[in-house]
Short mmCIF file of C-alpha atoms in Angstrom, two decimals:
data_model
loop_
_atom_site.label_atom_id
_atom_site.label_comp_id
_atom_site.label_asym_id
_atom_site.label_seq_id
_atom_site.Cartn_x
_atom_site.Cartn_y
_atom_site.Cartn_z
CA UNK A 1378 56.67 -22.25 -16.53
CA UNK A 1379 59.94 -20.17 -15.36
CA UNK A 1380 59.25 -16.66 -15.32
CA UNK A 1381 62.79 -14.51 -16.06
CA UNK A 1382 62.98 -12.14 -12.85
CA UNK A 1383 64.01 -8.34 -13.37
CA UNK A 1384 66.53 -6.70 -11.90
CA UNK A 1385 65.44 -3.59 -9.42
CA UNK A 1386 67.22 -1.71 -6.81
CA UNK A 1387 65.26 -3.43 -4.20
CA UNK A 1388 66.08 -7.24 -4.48
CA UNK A 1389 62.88 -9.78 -4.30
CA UNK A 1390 62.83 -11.80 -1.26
CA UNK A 1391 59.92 -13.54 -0.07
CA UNK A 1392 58.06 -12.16 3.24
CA UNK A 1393 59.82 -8.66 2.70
CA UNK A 1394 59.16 -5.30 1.24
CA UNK A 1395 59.67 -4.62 -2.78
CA UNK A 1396 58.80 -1.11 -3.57
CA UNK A 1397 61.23 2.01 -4.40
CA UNK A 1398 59.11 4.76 -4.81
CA UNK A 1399 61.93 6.86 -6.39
CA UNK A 1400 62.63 3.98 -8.37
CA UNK A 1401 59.01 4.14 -10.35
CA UNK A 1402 59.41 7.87 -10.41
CA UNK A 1403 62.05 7.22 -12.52
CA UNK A 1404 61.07 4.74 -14.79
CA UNK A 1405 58.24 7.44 -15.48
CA UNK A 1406 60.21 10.22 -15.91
CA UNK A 1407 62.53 8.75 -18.25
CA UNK A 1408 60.44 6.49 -20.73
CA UNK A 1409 59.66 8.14 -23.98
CA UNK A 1410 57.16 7.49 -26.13
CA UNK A 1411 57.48 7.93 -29.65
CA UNK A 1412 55.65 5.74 -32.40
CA UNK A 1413 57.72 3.02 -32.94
CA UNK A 1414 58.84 2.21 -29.46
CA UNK A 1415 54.98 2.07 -28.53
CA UNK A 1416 54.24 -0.23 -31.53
CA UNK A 1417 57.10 -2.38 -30.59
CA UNK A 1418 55.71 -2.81 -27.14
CA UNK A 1419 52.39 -3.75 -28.23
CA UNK A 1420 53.93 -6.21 -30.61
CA UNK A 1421 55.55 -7.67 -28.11
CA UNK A 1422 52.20 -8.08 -25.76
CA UNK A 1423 50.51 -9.92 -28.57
CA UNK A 1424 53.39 -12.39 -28.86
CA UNK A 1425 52.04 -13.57 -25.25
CA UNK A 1426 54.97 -11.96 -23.76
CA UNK A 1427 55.16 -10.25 -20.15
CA UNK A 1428 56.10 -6.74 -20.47
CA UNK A 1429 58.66 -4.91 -18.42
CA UNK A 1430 58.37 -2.20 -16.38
CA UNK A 1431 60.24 0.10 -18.52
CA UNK A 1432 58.04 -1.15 -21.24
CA UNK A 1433 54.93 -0.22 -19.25
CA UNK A 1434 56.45 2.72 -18.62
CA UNK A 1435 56.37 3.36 -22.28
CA UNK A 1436 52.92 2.93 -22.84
CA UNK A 1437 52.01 4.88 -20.24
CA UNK A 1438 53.35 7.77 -21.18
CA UNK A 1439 52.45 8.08 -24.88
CA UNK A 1440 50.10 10.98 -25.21
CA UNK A 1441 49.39 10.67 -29.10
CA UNK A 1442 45.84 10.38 -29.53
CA UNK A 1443 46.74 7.71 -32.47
CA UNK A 1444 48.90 5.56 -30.39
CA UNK A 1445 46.05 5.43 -27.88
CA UNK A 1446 43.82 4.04 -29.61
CA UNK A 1447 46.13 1.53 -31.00
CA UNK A 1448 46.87 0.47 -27.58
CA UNK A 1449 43.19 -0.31 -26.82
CA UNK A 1450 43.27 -1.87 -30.59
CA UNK A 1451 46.25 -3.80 -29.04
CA UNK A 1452 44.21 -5.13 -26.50
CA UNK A 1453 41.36 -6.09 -27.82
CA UNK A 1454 43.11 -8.28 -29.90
CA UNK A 1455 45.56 -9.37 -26.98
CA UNK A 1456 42.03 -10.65 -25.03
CA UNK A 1457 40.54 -12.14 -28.36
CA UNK A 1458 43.83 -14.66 -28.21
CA UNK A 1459 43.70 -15.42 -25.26
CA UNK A 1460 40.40 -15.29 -23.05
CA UNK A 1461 38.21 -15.17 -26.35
CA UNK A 1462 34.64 -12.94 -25.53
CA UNK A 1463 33.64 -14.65 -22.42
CA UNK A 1464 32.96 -12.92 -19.39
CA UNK A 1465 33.00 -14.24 -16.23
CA UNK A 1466 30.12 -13.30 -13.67
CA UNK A 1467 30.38 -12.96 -9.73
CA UNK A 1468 28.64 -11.45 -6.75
CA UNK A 1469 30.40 -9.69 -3.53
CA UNK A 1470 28.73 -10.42 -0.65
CA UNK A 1471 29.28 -8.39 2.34
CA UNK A 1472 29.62 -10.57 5.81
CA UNK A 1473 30.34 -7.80 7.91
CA UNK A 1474 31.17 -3.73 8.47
CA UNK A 1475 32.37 -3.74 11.39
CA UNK A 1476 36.16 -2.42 11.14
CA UNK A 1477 39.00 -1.27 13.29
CA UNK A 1478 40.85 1.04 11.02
CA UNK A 1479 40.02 4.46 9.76
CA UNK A 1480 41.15 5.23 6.23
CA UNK A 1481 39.98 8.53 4.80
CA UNK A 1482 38.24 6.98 1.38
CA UNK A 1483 36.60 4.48 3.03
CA UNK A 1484 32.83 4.51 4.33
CA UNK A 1485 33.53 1.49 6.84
CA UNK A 1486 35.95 3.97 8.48
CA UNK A 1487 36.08 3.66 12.40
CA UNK A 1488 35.46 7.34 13.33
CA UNK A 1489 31.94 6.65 10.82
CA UNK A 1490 29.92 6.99 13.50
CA UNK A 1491 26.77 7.84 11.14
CA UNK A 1492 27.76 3.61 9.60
CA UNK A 1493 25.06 0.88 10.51
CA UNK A 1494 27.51 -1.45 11.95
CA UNK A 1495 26.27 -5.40 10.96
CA UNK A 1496 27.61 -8.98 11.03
CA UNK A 1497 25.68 -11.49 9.16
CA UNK A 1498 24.59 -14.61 10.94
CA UNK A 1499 24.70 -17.87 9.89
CA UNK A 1500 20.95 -17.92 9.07
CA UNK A 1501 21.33 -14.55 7.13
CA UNK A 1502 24.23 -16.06 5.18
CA UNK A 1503 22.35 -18.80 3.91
CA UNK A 1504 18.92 -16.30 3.69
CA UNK A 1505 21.56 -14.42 1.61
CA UNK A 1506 23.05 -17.28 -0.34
CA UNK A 1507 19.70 -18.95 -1.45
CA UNK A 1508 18.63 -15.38 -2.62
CA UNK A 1509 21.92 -14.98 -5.13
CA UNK A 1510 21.42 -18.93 -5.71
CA UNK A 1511 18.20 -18.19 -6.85
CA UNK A 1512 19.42 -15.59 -9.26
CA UNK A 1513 21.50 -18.06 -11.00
CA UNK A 1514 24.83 -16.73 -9.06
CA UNK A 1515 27.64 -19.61 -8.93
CA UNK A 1516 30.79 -17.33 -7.79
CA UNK A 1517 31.01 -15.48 -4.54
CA UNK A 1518 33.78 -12.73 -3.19
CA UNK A 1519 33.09 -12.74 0.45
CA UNK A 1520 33.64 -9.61 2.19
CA UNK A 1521 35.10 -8.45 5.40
CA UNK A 1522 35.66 -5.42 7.25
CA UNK A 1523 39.22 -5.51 9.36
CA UNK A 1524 37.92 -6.16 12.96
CA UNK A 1525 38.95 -9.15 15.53
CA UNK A 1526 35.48 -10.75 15.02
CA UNK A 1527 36.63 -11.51 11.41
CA UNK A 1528 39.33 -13.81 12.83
CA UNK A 1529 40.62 -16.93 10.34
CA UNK A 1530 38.52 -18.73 12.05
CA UNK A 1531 35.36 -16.67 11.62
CA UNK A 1532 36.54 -16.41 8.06
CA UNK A 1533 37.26 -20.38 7.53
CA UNK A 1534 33.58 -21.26 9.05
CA UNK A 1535 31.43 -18.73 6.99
CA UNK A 1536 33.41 -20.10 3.40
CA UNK A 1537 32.44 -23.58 4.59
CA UNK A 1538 28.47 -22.74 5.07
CA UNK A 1539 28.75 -20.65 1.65
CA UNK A 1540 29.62 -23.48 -0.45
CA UNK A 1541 27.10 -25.98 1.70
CA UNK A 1542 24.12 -23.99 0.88
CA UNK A 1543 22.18 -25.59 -2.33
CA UNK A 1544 18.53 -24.46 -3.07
CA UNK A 1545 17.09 -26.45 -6.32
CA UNK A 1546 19.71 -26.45 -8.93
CA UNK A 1547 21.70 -23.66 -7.06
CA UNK A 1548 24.92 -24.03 -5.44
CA UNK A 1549 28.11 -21.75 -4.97
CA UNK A 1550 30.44 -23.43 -6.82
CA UNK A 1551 33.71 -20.80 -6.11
CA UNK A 1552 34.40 -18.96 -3.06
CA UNK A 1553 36.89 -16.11 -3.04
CA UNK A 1554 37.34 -13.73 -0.06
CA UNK A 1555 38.20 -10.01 0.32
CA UNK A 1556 39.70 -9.70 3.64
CA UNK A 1557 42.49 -8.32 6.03
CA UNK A 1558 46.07 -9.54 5.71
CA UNK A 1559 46.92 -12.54 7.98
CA UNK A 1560 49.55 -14.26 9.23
CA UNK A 1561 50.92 -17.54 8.05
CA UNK A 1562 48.76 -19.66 10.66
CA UNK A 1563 45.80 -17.14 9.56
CA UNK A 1564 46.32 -18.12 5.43
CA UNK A 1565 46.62 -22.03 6.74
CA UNK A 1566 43.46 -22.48 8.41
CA UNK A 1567 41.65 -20.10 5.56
CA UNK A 1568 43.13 -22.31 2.81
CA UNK A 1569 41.73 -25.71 4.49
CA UNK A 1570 38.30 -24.03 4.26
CA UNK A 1571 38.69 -24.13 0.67
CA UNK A 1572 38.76 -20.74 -0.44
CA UNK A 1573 39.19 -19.97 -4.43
CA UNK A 1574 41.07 -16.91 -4.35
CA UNK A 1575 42.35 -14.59 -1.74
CA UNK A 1576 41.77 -11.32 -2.53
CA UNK A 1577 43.24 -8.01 -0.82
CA UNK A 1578 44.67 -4.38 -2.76
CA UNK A 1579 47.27 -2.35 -1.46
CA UNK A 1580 45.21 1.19 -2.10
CA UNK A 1581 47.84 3.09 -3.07
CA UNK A 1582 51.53 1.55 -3.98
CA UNK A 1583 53.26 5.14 -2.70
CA UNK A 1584 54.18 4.95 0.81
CA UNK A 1585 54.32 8.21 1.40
CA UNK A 1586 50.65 8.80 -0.16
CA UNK A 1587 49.59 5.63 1.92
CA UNK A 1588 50.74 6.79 5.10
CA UNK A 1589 48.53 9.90 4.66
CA UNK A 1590 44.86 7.58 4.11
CA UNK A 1591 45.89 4.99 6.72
CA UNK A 1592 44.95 6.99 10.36
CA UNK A 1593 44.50 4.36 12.82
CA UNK A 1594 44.43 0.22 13.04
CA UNK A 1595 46.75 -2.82 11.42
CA UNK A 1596 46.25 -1.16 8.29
CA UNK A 1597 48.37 1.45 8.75
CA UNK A 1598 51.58 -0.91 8.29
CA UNK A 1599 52.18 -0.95 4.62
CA UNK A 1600 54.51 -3.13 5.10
CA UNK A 1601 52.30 -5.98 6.35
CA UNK A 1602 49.81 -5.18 3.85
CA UNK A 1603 51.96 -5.16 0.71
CA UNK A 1604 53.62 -8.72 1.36
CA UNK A 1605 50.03 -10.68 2.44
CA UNK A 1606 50.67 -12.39 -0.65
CA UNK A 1607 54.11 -13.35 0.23
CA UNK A 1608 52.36 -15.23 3.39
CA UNK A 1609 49.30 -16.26 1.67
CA UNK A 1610 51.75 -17.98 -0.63
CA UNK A 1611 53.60 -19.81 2.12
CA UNK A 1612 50.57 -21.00 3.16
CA UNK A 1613 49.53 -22.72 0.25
CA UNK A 1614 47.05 -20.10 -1.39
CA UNK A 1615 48.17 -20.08 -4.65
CA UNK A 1616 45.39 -18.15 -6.92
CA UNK A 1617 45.69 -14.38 -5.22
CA UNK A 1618 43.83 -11.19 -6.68
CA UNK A 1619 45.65 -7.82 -6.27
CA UNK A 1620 45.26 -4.05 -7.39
CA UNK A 1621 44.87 -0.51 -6.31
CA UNK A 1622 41.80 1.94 -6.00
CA UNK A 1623 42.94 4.73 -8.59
CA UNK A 1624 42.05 8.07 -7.32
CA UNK A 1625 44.61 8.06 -4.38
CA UNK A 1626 47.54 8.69 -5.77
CA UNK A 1627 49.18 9.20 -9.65
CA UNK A 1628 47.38 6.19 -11.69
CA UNK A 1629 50.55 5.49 -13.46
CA UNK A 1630 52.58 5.43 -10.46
CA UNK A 1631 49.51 2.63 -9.76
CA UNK A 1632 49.98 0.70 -12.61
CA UNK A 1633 53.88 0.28 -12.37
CA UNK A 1634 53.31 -0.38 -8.66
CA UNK A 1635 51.03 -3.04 -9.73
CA UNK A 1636 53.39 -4.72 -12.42
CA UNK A 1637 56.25 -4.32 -9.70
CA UNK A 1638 54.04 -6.55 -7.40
CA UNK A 1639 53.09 -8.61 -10.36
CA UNK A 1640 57.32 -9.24 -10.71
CA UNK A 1641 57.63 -9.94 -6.99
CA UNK A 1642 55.52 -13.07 -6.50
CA UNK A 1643 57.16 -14.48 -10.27
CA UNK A 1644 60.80 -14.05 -8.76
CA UNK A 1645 59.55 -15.35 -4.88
CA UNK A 1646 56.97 -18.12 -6.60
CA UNK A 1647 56.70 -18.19 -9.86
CA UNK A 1648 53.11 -17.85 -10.15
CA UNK A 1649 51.56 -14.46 -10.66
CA UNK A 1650 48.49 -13.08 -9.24
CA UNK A 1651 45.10 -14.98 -10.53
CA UNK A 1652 43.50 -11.85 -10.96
CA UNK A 1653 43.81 -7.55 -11.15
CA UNK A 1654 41.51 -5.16 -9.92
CA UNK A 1655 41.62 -1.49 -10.31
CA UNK A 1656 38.60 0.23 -8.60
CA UNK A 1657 37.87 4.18 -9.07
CA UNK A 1658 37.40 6.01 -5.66
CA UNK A 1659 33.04 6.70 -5.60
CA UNK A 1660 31.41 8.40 -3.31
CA UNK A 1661 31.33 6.96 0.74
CA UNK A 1662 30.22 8.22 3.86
CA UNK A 1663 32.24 10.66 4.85
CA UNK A 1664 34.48 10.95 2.07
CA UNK A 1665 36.53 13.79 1.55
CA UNK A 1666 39.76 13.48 -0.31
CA UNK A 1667 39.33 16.34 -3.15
CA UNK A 1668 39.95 15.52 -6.89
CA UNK A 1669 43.98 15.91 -7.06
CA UNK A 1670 44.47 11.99 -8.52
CA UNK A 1671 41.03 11.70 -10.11
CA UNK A 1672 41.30 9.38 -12.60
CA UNK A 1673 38.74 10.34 -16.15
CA UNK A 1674 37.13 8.12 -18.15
CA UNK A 1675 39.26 8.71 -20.84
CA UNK A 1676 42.25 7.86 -18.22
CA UNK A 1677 40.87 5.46 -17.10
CA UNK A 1678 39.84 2.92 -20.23
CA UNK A 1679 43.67 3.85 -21.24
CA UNK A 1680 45.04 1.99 -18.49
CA UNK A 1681 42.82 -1.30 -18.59
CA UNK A 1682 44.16 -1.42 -22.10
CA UNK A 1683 47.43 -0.81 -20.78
CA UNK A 1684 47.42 -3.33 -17.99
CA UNK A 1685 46.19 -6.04 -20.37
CA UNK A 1686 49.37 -5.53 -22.33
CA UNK A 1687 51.37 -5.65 -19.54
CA UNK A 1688 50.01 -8.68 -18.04
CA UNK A 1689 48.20 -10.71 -20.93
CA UNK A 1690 47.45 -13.82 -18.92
CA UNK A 1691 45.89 -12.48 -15.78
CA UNK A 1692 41.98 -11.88 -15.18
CA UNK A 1693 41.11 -8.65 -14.90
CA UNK A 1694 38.11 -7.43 -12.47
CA UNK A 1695 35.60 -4.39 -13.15
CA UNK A 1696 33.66 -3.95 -10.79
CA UNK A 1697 30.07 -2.10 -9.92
CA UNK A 1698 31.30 1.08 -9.25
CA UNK A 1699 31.77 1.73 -12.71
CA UNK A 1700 28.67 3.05 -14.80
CA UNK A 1701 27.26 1.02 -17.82
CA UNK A 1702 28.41 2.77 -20.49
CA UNK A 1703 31.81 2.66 -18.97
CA UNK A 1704 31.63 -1.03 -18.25
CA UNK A 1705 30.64 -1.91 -21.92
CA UNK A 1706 33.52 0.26 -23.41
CA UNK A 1707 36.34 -1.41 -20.86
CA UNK A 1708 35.15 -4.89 -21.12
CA UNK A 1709 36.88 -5.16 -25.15
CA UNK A 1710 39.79 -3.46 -23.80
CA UNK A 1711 40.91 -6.72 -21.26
CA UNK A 1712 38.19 -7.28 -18.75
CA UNK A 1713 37.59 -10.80 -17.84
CA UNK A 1714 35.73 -11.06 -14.84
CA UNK A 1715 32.35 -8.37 -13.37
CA UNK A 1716 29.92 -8.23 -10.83
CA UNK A 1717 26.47 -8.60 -11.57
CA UNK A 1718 23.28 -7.78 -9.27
CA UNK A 1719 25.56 -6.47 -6.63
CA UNK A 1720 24.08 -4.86 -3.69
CA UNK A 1721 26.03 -3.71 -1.26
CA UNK A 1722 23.91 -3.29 1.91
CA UNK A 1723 24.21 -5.84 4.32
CA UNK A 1724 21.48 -8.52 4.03
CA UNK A 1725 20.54 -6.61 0.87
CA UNK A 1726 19.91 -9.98 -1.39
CA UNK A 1727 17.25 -12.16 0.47
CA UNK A 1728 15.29 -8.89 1.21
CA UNK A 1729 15.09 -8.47 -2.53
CA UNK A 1730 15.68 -4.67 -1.77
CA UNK A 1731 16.27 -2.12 -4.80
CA UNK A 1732 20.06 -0.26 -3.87
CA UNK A 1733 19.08 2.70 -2.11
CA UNK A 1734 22.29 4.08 -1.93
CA UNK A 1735 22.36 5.06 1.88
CA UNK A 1736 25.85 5.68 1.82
CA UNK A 1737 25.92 4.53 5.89
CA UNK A 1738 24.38 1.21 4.68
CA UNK A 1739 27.28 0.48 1.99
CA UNK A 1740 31.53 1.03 1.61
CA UNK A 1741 30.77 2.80 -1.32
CA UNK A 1742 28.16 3.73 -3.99
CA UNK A 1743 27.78 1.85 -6.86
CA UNK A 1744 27.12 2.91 -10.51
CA UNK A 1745 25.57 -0.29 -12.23
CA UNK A 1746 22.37 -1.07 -10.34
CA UNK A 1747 21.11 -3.86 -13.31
CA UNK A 1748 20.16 -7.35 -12.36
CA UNK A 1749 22.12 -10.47 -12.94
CA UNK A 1750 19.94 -11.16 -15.64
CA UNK A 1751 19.25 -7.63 -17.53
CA UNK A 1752 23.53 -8.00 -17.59
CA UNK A 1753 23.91 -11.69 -18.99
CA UNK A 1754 20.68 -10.40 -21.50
CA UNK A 1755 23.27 -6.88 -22.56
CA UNK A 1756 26.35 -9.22 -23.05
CA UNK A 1757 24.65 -11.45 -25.40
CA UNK A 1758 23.85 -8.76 -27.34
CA UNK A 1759 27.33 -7.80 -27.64
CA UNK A 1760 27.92 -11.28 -28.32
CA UNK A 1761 30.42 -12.20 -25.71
CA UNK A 1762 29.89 -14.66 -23.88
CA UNK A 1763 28.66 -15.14 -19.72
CA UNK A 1764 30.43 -18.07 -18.02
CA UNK A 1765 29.85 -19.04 -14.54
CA UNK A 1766 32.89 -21.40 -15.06
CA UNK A 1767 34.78 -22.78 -12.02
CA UNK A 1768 36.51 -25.58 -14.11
CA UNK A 1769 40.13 -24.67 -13.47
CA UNK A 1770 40.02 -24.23 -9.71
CA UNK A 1771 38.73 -27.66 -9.14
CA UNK A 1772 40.41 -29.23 -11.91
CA UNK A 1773 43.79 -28.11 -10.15
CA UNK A 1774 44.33 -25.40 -12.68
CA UNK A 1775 45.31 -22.98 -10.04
CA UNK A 1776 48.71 -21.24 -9.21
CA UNK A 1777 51.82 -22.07 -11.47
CA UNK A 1778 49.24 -24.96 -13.08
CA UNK A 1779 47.16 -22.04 -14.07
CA UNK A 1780 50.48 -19.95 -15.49
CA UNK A 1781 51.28 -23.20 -17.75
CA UNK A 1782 47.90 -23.29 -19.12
CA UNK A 1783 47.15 -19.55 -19.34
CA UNK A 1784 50.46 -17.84 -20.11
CA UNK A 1785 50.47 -19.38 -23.57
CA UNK A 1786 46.82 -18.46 -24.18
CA UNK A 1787 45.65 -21.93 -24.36
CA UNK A 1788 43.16 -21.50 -21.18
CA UNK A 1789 41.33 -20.66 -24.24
CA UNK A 1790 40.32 -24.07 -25.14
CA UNK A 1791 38.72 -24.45 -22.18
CA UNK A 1792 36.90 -21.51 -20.52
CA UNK A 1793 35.12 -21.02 -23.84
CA UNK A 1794 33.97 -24.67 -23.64
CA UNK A 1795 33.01 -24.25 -19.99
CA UNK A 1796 31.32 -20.92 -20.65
CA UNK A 1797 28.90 -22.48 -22.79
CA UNK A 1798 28.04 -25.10 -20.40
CA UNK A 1799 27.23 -22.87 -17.58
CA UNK A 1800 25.29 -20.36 -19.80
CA UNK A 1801 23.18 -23.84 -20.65
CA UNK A 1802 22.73 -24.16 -16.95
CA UNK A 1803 21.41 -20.41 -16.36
CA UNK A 1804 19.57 -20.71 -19.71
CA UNK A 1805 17.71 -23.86 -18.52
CA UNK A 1806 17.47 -22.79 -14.67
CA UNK A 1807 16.79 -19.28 -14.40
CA UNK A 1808 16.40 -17.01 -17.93
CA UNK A 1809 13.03 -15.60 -18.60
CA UNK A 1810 12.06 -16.96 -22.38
CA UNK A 1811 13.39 -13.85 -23.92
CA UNK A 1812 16.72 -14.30 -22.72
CA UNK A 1813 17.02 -17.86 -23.30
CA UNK A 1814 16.16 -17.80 -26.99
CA UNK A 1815 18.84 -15.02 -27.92
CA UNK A 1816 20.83 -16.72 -25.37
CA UNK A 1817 20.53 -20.41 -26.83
CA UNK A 1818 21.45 -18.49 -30.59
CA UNK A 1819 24.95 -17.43 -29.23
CA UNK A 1820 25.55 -20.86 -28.16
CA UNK A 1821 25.08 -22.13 -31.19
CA UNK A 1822 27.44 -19.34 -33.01
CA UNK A 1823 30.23 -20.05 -30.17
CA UNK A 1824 30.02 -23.61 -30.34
CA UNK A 1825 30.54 -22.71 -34.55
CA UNK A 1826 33.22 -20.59 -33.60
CA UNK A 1827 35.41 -23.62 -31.37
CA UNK A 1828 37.65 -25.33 -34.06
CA UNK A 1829 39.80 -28.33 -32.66
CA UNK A 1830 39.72 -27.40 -29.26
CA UNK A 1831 36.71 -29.46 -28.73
CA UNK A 1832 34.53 -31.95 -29.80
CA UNK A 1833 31.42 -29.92 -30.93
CA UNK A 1834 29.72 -33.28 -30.54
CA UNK A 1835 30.85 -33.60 -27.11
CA UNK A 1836 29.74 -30.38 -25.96
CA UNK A 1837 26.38 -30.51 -27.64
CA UNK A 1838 25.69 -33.89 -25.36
CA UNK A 1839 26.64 -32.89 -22.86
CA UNK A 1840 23.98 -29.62 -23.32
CA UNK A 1841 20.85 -32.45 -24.32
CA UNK A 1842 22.34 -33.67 -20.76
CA UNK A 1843 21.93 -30.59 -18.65
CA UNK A 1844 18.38 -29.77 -20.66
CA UNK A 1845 17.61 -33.79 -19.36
CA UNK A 1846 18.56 -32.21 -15.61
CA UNK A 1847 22.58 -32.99 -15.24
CA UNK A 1848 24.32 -30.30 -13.90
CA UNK A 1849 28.19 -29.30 -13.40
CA UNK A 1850 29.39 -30.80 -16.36
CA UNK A 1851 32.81 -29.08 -17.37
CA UNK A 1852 35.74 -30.29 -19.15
#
């Protein structure tokens, strides 16, 4: 699928930097907001269609309590089309601390000297691995501090062991990393490991307000930070995650930096990014920034809604830091993808220890503390749907496959399919009875619920199959 590139002050060329602060300042500045041009946006969203930045810029800035909520109506019904009520589950898992820079928000900072600095070893990654296997976790983000011992290298060999651990019916089926910006011969050797997606956020999109977080090591360059993608793309990584942790700087300045970025790799690739995370500063050691940018709750739901609109085929990432009333309220607003059972201290899974929230232990503290399971059990009740689906990525429904697929909103057709399949699989595998009976009573309702996308036949073999002791069976 062509993507029709925008026209900014800065031109996009691959490998080199995109963003005109000023530029954004003024979109901002001069989009109004009244009711029909903010319908008119939104109808344009739910035709499937990529919205501009001026667009965006729109939505942002309508203030009218009414029009807000018809945004988040907006999107709701924009993630209905097109990723139905699944949500996809994952676990971060923390490979090592240790970290050469020193940015203010962050409690992994070098001049921490309160942090317990750790590196996994290979017999604590599978320890760890087993322990999330055992919890019915198929989906890992592997995480890295910025330090030379977290070389490509280092990187490539611990996504190998991940997906070679397999405990019973357990294995890691998708491996995405969260790690420091590479060079091209860095993103080669990572991609023949086999990652899923490469993962890294810019913080803040202002360079100015970057420069004043960023106080010592590579990560100062913005630069080299805001075109990784441009080199993980050269590579041959082609499903990348971006975003920005809110609370730095102006979160709509954020969200047209995002969409900006989101433009860039169209016009240099033509693929967007896989995914979109937007993570709220939370407390870390040592953290002392003040509450200029906070982003509220209220703020904050607005612009998930908003960035669903503006980008209605990528995933979109909510992570742990958010509390659970939070959580539930974003997730019909355009949320595709959360962590569940996170722990964030290192080792923290195979020593089955509750999340004490030592803030030298962790990066950050987190705000959901519910297991795997007590999450799949609270989304059933919602009735949406838990998928552990990692169909597309080794189907070869990745990059500007992915955009053919999902850019229309027929992905549809098959994550729901998949979803049910997996949620067999933890159903079988790992539910306690309560959770399996609700659980096998929304299967039944989605499988209803499918049409002509698939044979219902099909799918319910395929589930006598797995209950017979099959496994992995995706379409």
């Amino acid at each position: 699928m062509k993507f029709t590139p925008e026209t900014y002050r800065i031109p996009d060329k691959a490998g080199l930097p995109f963003i005109d602060a000023e530029e954004i300042n003024e979109m901002l500045q001069k989009a109004s907001a009244s009711k029909e041009q903010v319908r008119a946006v939104i109808a344009k969203s739910l035709s499937k269609k990529r919205l501009s930045m001026q667009e965006t810029a729109i939505l942002l800035n309508a203030e009218d309590p009414e029009l807000i909520e018809e945004i988040k109506e907006g999107a709701h019904t924009l993630k209905q089309q097109v990723y139905g009520n699944r949500i996809v589950l994952f676990a971060p898992l923390y490979i090592g601390n240790k970290c050469s820079n020193n940015c203010t928000y962050c409690g992994f900072r070098s001049s921490n000297g309160d942090a317990v600095r750790k590196t996994l070893s290979d017999e604590e990654i599978v320890n760890e691995i087993q322990a999330l296997e055992e919890n019915g976790q198929k989906r890992l983000v592997l995480v890295y501090g910025e330090h030379a011992q977290y070389n490509p290298e280092f990187i490539a060999h611990t996504v190998k062991l991940a997906c070679s651990v397999k405990k019973g019916h357990g294995e890691i089926r998708r491996v995405n990393i969260n790690a420091a910006p590479l060079d091209v011969e860095g993103f080669r050797t990572v991609q023949k490991a086999g990652i899923g997606t490469y993962q890294i956020f810019q913080e803040t999109y202002h360079p100015e307000a970057y420069h004043t977080y960023h106080l010592r090591g590579k990560k100062m360059d913005y630069n080299y930070r805001l075109t990784a993608m441009d080199r993980a793309m050269e590579a041959g990584i082609d499903d990348v995650g971006i975003g920005a942790l809110f609370g730095l700087y102006d979160w709509k300045f954020e969200v047209l930096g995002i969409l900006r970025h989101v433009n860039h790799l169209e016009a240099c690739f033509n693929i967007g990014p896989h995914t979109i995370s937007f993570p709220r500063i939370k407390d870390a050691s040592m953290l002392q920034l003040g509450n200029k940018y906070f982003v509220s709750d209220d703020d904050f739901s607005r612009m998930v809604a908003i960035i669903r609109l503006a980008v209605p085929y990528t995933g979109m990432i909510l992570t742990a830091r958010e509390p659970l009333e939070l959580r539930n309220e974003v997730l019909k607003f355009g949320v595709s993808q959360i962590d569940g059972g996170t722990k964030l201290e290192i080792g923290s899974y195979s020593k089955n220890l509750n999340e004490d929230q030592d803030l030298n232990k962790g990066q950050f503290r987190i705000n959901d503390n519910r297991s795997l399971n007590e999450i799949i059990e609270e989304l059933i009740a919602q009735e949406m749907l838990p998928s552990f689906c990692t169909a597309c990525y080794r189907k070869g429904r990745t990059g500007e496959h992915f955009m053919e697929f999902s850019v229309p909103g027929f992905i549809k057709r098959y994550c729901t399919s998949n979803a049910i399949l997996t949620l067999a699989e933890y159903l079988v595998d790992y539910a306690p009875e309560s959770t399996a009976q609700r659980g096998w009573e929304l299967i039944e309702k989605e499988t209803e619920k499918l049409g002509y996308f698939q044979n219902k036949n099909e799918i319910n073999r395929r589930i006598e199959r797995i209950k017979n002791g099959e496994r992995d069976l995706y379409f």
